[in-house]
Coordinates of C-alpha atoms in Angstrom, one line a residue:
L1 CA 41.1 37.7 75.3
Q2 CA 43.4 38.9 78.0
A3 CA 44.4 41.9 76.0
A4 CA 40.6 42.6 75.3
Y5 CA 40.0 42.4 79.0
D6 CA 42.7 44.9 79.8
V7 CA 41.3 47.3 77.1
A8 CA 37.7 46.9 78.5
A9 CA 38.9 47.5 82.0
A10 CA 40.9 50.6 81.0
L11 CA 38.0 52.1 79.0
R12 CA 35.4 51.0 81.6
D13 CA 33.4 49.8 78.7
E14 CA 30.6 47.5 80.0
A15 CA 29.5 46.2 76.7
L16 CA 33.1 45.3 75.7
M17 CA 33.6 43.6 79.1
R18 CA 30.5 41.5 78.8
A19 CA 31.6 40.5 75.3
V20 CA 34.9 39.4 76.8
G21 CA 33.2 37.5 79.5
E22 CA 30.9 35.7 77.1
E23 CA 33.7 34.8 74.7
A24 CA 35.8 33.5 77.6
L25 CA 32.8 31.2 78.5
R26 CA 32.7 29.9 74.9
T27 CA 36.4 29.1 75.1
L28 CA 35.9 27.5 78.6
D29 CA 38.2 30.0 80.1
V30 CA 36.2 30.1 83.4
A31 CA 38.8 32.1 85.3
L32 CA 38.8 35.0 82.8
A33 CA 34.9 34.8 82.5
T34 CA 34.7 35.1 86.3
R35 CA 37.0 38.1 86.3
A36 CA 35.0 39.9 83.6
F37 CA 31.7 39.3 85.2
R38 CA 33.0 40.3 88.6
Q39 CA 34.1 43.5 87.1
L40 CA 30.6 44.0 85.8
G41 CA 29.2 43.4 89.3
D42 CA 27.1 40.4 88.0
A43 CA 27.1 38.5 91.3
A44 CA 24.6 35.8 90.2
L45 CA 26.7 34.9 87.1
V46 CA 29.9 34.9 89.2
L47 CA 28.2 32.6 91.7
A48 CA 27.1 30.3 88.9
L49 CA 30.7 30.2 87.5
S50 CA 32.0 29.3 90.9
R51 CA 30.0 26.0 90.7
L52 CA 31.9 25.1 87.5
E53 CA 35.2 24.8 89.4
G54 CA 36.5 21.2 89.4
I55 CA 34.5 19.9 86.3
E56 CA 37.1 18.1 84.3
D57 CA 35.1 16.8 81.5
A58 CA 35.3 19.5 78.7
K59 CA 31.8 18.6 77.1
T60 CA 30.1 18.7 80.6
L61 CA 31.8 22.1 81.2
G62 CA 30.9 23.3 77.8
G63 CA 27.3 22.4 78.3
H64 CA 27.2 24.5 81.5
A65 CA 28.9 27.4 79.7
A66 CA 26.3 27.1 76.9
L67 CA 23.5 27.1 79.4
L68 CA 24.8 30.2 81.2
L69 CA 24.9 31.9 77.7
G70 CA 21.3 30.9 77.0
E71 CA 22.3 28.6 74.2
H72 CA 20.0 25.7 75.2
D73 CA 20.2 23.6 72.1
R74 CA 24.0 23.7 72.1
A75 CA 24.1 22.9 75.8
Q76 CA 21.9 19.9 75.3
E77 CA 24.1 18.7 72.5
L78 CA 27.2 19.0 74.6
F79 CA 25.6 17.4 77.7
L80 CA 24.4 14.4 75.6
A81 CA 28.0 13.9 74.3
S82 CA 29.5 14.2 77.8
L83 CA 30.2 11.8 80.7
R84 CA 26.9 13.0 82.2
P85 CA 24.1 12.9 79.6
M86 CA 21.4 13.1 82.3
A87 CA 22.4 16.8 82.7
A88 CA 20.5 17.5 79.4
L89 CA 17.3 16.1 80.9
E90 CA 17.8 18.0 84.1
M91 CA 18.4 21.3 82.2
R92 CA 15.1 20.9 80.2
R93 CA 13.2 20.1 83.3
D94 CA 14.5 23.1 85.2
L95 CA 13.7 25.4 82.2
L96 CA 10.2 23.8 81.9
H97 CA 10.9 22.7 78.4
W98 CA 8.6 19.8 78.7
E99 CA 8.5 18.6 75.1
H100 CA 12.3 18.3 75.0
A101 CA 12.3 16.8 78.6
L102 CA 9.9 14.1 77.5
Q103 CA 11.8 13.2 74.4
L104 CA 15.1 12.9 76.4
A105 CA 13.5 10.9 79.2
R106 CA 12.3 8.3 76.8
T107 CA 15.8 7.3 76.0
L108 CA 17.8 8.6 79.1
A109 CA 15.4 7.7 81.9
P110 CA 12.1 5.8 81.0
G111 CA 11.2 5.6 84.6
Q112 CA 10.8 9.3 84.7
V113 CA 8.5 9.7 81.7
S114 CA 5.3 9.4 83.8
L115 CA 6.5 12.1 86.4
I116 CA 7.6 14.4 83.6
S117 CA 4.3 13.9 81.7
C118 CA 2.4 14.9 84.9
E119 CA 4.5 18.0 85.4
F120 CA 3.9 18.8 81.8
A121 CA 0.2 18.4 82.3
Q122 CA 0.2 20.7 85.4
Q123 CA 2.1 23.4 83.2
L124 CA -0.6 23.0 80.5
E125 CA -3.4 23.3 83.1
F126 CA -1.7 26.6 84.5
R127 CA -1.5 28.0 80.9
G128 CA -5.2 27.2 80.4
E129 CA -4.6 24.6 77.8
Y130 CA -7.2 22.3 79.2
D131 CA -7.6 19.8 76.3
Q132 CA -4.0 19.2 76.1
A133 CA -3.6 18.9 80.0
H134 CA -6.4 16.4 80.1
A135 CA -4.6 14.2 77.5
M136 CA -1.3 14.5 79.2
Y137 CA -2.7 13.6 82.6
K138 CA -4.2 10.5 80.9
A139 CA -0.9 9.7 79.1
A140 CA 1.0 10.0 82.5
L141 CA -1.4 7.5 84.1
S142 CA -1.2 5.0 81.4
R143 CA 2.7 5.2 81.4
R144 CA 2.7 4.5 85.1
R145 CA 1.4 1.1 84.8
G146 CA 3.6 -1.4 86.3
G147 CA 5.1 0.9 88.9
G148 CA 6.1 4.4 89.7
D149 CA 5.5 7.1 92.1
A150 CA 2.2 6.9 93.8
S151 CA 2.1 10.6 94.6
C152 CA 2.5 11.2 90.8
E153 CA -0.5 8.9 90.2
H154 CA -2.6 10.8 92.8
A155 CA -1.7 14.2 91.2
C156 CA -2.7 12.9 87.8
R157 CA -6.1 11.8 89.1
L158 CA -6.7 15.1 90.8
G159 CA -5.7 16.9 87.5
L160 CA -8.1 14.6 85.6
A161 CA -10.9 15.5 88.1
R162 CA -10.5 19.2 87.5
M163 CA -10.0 19.0 83.7
S164 CA -13.1 16.7 83.4
I165 CA -15.2 19.4 85.0
R166 CA -13.6 22.2 83.0
L167 CA -14.2 20.3 79.8
G168 CA -17.9 19.7 80.7
D169 CA -17.6 16.0 81.7
V170 CA -19.1 17.0 85.1
A171 CA -20.3 13.7 86.2
N172 CA -17.0 12.0 85.7
G173 CA -15.1 14.9 87.3
I174 CA -17.4 14.8 90.4
A175 CA -17.0 11.0 90.7
L176 CA -13.2 11.3 90.5
A177 CA -13.1 14.1 93.1
L178 CA -15.3 12.1 95.5
E179 CA -13.4 8.8 94.9
L180 CA -10.0 10.5 95.7
R181 CA -11.4 11.9 99.0
D182 CA -9.1 15.0 98.6
K183 CA -10.6 18.0 100.3
A184 CA -8.6 20.6 98.3
C185 CA -9.6 19.0 95.1
C186 CA -13.3 18.9 96.1
R187 CA -13.1 22.6 96.9
D188 CA -11.3 23.4 93.6
C189 CA -13.9 21.4 91.6
A190 CA -16.8 23.1 93.6
E191 CA -15.4 26.6 92.6
L192 CA -15.4 25.6 89.0
L193 CA -18.8 24.3 89.2
E194 CA -20.1 27.3 91.0
H195 CA -18.4 30.1 89.1
T196 CA -17.5 28.6 85.8
L197 CA -20.3 26.1 84.9
K198 CA -22.9 27.7 87.1
Q199 CA -24.0 24.5 88.6
P200 CA -24.6 25.4 92.2
Q201 CA -26.2 22.2 93.4
D202 CA -23.1 20.1 92.4
A203 CA -21.0 22.8 93.8
A204 CA -22.6 22.7 97.1
R205 CA -22.2 18.9 97.4
L206 CA -18.4 19.2 96.8
Y207 CA -18.1 22.1 99.1
V208 CA -19.5 19.8 101.8
E209 CA -17.1 17.0 100.9
G210 CA -14.3 19.5 100.9
E211 CA -15.3 20.7 104.4
A212 CA -16.2 24.2 103.1
S213 CA -19.6 24.1 104.8
D214 CA -19.9 27.9 104.9
R215 CA -19.7 28.0 101.1
A216 CA -22.2 25.2 100.8
A217 CA -24.6 27.0 103.2
R218 CA -24.3 30.2 101.2
I219 CA -25.5 28.3 98.2
Y220 CA -28.3 26.6 100.0
I221 CA -29.5 29.9 101.5
R222 CA -29.4 31.6 98.1
M223 CA -31.0 28.7 96.4
P224 CA -33.1 26.6 98.9
D225 CA -34.2 24.1 96.2
C226 CA -30.5 22.9 96.1
A227 CA -30.7 21.6 99.6

């Protein structure tokens, strides 16, 4: 690898230099990998490599190296066999690989299953997969029984209110929003009712609860029978 580095440097061949850096990572030669990526001007990767200094456990180091190479399954395998298996779960959460994260949490950190389920539900909601998001919010709440983060429970209930309205269970969604007394949630649900479900009367009610009186007034002026 050192000879290959010298040739790549002499030829100023970026593709060869990158290949040298990646192979150095695979063989855990962090020093040579750092030199290669510094030569390429890859400041982000050089910074990431500097954080690996001082890691003595070879499998932990190998997991980080595989992660930097984008080999996520290999990284997980190495982390799980290392002195710090929780790194596998942290990696999957950081990458938003929620299915993998949930599977790992069930064995490595059962206390985090509810929180990860809630985060997964939020990602499903963001992607527009509302049925799955609704199911995951419910699952997160059921897993929280017996303890957990109160903020996680609140976030799940907010999500259930939004998903119930999106999926047509308007009465339940409104009841949840009002019960939670969350102004932002009331406004979000009101927007869904007004623009998506075309139910201005319910929307106006939630706008009032969400302290968006101007929006409620706009509906009442346009449709006096809603008042």
